[in-house]
PDB file of C-alpha atoms in Angstrom:
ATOM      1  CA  UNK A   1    -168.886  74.748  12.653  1.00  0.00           C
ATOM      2  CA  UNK A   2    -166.372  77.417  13.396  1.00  0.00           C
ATOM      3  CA  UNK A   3    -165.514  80.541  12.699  1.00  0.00           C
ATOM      4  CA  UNK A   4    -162.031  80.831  10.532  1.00  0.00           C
ATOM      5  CA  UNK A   5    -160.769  84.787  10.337  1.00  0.00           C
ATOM      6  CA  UNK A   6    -158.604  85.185   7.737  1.00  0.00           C
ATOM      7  CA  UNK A   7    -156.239  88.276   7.026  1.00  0.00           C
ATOM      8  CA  UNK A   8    -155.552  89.760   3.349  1.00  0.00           C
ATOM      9  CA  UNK A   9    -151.768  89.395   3.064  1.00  0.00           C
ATOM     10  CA  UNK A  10    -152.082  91.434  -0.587  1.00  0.00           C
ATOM     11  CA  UNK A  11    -154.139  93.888  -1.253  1.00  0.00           C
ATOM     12  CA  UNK A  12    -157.158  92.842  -3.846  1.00  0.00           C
ATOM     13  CA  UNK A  13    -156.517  93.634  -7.107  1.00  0.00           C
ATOM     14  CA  UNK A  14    -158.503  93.424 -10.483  1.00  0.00           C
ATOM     15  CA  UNK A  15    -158.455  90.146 -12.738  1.00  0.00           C
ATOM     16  CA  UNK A  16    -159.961  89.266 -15.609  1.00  0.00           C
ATOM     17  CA  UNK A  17    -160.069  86.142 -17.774  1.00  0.00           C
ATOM     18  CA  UNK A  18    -162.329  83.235 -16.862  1.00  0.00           C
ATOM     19  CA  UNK A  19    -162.676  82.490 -12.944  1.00  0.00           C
ATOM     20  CA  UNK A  20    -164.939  79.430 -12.433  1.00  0.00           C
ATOM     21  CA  UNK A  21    -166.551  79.323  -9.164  1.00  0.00           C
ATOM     22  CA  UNK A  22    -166.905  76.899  -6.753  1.00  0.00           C
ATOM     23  CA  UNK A  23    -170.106  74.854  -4.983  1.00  0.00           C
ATOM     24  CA  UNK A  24    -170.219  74.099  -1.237  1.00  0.00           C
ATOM     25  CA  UNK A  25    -168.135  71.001  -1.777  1.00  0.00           C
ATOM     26  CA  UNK A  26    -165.117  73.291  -3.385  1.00  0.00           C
ATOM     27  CA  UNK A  27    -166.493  71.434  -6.928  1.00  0.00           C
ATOM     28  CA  UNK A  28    -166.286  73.899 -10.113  1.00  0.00           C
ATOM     29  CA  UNK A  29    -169.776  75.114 -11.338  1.00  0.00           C
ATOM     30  CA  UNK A  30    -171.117  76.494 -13.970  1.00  0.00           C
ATOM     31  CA  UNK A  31    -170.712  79.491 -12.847  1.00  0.00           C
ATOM     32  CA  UNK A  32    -168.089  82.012 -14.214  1.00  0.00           C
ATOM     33  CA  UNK A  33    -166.701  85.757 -13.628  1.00  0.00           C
ATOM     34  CA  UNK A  34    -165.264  87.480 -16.647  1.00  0.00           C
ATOM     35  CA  UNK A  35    -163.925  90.204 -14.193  1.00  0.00           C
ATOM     36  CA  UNK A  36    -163.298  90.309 -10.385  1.00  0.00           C
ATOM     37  CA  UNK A  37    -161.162  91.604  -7.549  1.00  0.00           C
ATOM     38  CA  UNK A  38    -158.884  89.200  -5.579  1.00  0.00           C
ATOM     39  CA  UNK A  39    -156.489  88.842  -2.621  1.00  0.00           C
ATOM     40  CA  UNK A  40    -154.293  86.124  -0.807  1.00  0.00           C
ATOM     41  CA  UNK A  41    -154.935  85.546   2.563  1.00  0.00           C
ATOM     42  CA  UNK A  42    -154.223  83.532   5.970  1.00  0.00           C
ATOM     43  CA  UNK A  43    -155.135  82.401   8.643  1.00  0.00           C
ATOM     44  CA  UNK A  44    -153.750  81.841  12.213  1.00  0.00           C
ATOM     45  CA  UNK A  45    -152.457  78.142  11.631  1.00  0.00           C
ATOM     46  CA  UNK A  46    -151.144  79.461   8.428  1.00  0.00           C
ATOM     47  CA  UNK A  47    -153.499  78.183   5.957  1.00  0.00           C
ATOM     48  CA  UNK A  48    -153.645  80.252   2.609  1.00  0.00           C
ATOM     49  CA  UNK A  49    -156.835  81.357   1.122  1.00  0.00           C
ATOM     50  CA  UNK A  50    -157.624  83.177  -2.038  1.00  0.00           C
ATOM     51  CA  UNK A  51    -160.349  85.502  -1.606  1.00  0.00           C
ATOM     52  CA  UNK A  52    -162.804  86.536  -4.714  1.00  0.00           C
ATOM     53  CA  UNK A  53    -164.681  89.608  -5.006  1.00  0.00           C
ATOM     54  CA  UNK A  54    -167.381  89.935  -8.139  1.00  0.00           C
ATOM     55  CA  UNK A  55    -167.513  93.626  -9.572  1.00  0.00           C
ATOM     56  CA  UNK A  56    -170.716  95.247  -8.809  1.00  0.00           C
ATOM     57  CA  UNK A  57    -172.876  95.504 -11.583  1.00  0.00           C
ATOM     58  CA  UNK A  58    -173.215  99.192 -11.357  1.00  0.00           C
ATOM     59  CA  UNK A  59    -170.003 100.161 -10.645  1.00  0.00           C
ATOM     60  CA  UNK A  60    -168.316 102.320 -13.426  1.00  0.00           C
ATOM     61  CA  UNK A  61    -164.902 101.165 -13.887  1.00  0.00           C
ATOM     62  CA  UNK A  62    -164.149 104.275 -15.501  1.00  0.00           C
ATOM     63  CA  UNK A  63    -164.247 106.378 -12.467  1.00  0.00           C
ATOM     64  CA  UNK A  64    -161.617 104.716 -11.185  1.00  0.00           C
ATOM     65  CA  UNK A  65    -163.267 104.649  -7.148  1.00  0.00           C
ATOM     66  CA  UNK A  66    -162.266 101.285  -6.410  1.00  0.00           C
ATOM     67  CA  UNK A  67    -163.930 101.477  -3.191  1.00  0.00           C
ATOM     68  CA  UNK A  68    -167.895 101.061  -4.675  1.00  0.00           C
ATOM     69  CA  UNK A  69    -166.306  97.914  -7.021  1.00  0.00           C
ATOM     70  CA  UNK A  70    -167.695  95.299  -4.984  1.00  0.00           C
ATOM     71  CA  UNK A  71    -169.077  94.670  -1.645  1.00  0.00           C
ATOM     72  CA  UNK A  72    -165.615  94.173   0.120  1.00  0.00           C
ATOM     73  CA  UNK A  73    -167.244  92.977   3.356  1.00  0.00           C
ATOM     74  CA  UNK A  74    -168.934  89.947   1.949  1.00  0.00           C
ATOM     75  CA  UNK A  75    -166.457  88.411  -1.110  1.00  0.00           C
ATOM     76  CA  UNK A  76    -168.209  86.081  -3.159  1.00  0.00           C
ATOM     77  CA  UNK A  77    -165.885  82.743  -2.704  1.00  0.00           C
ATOM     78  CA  UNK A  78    -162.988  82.413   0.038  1.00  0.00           C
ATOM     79  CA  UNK A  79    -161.201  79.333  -1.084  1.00  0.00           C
ATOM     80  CA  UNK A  80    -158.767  77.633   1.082  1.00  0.00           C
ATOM     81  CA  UNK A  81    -155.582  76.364  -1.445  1.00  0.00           C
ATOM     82  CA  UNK A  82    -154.579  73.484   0.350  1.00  0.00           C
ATOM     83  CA  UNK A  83    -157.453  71.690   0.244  1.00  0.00           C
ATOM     84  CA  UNK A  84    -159.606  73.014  -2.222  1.00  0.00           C
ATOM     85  CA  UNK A  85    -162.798  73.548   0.282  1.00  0.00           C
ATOM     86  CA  UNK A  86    -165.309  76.494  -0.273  1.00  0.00           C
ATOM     87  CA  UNK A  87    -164.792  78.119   3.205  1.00  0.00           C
ATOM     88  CA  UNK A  88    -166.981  81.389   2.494  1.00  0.00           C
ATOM     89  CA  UNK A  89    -169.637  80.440   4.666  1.00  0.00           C
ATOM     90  CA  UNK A  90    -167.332  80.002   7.455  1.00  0.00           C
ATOM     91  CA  UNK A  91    -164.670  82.360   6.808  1.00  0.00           C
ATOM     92  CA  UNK A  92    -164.600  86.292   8.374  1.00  0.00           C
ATOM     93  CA  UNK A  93    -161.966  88.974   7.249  1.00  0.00           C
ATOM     94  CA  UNK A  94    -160.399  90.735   9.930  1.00  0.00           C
ATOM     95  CA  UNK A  95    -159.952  94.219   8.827  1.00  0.00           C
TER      96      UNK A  95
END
């Protein structure tokens, strides 16, 4: 399986609501976020991509350092919008 490097074309920003995520075959599971970080992004053929970050569970929102929210080098789900497929397994961020 390849590689696919994506770039952020956004920069992540904070959400909250209800964010379902998805299993290996891009199904919903049980599985929900109440807050997260997110970002568009593409790839080289121009596929679009919504990356998910979940919040750290010891970061202090209060604080307002964004930078300890999550871990921003491994996001939690990388979904590919055309298709629907879970690609976080495959999918890199180029920085």
């Amino acid at each position: 399986i390849m590689a696919i490097k994506i770039n952020l074309t956004q920069d992540a920003y904070i959400n909250s609501g209800e964010y379902r995520l998805h299993t290996d075959s891009g199904k919903p599971s049980a599985w929900a976020l109440r807050d997260w970080y997110e970002a568009a992004a593409t790839d080289s053929d121009g596929n679009e991509y919504r990356v998910i970050w979940a919040l750290r569970d010891d970061w202090d929102a209060e604080s307002g350092d964004e930078a300890d929210a999550c871990d921003w080098d491994n996001p939690t789900e990388i979904i590919r919008l055309d298709t629907g497929d879970n690609v976080t397994s495959r999918a890199k961020i180029e920085w």
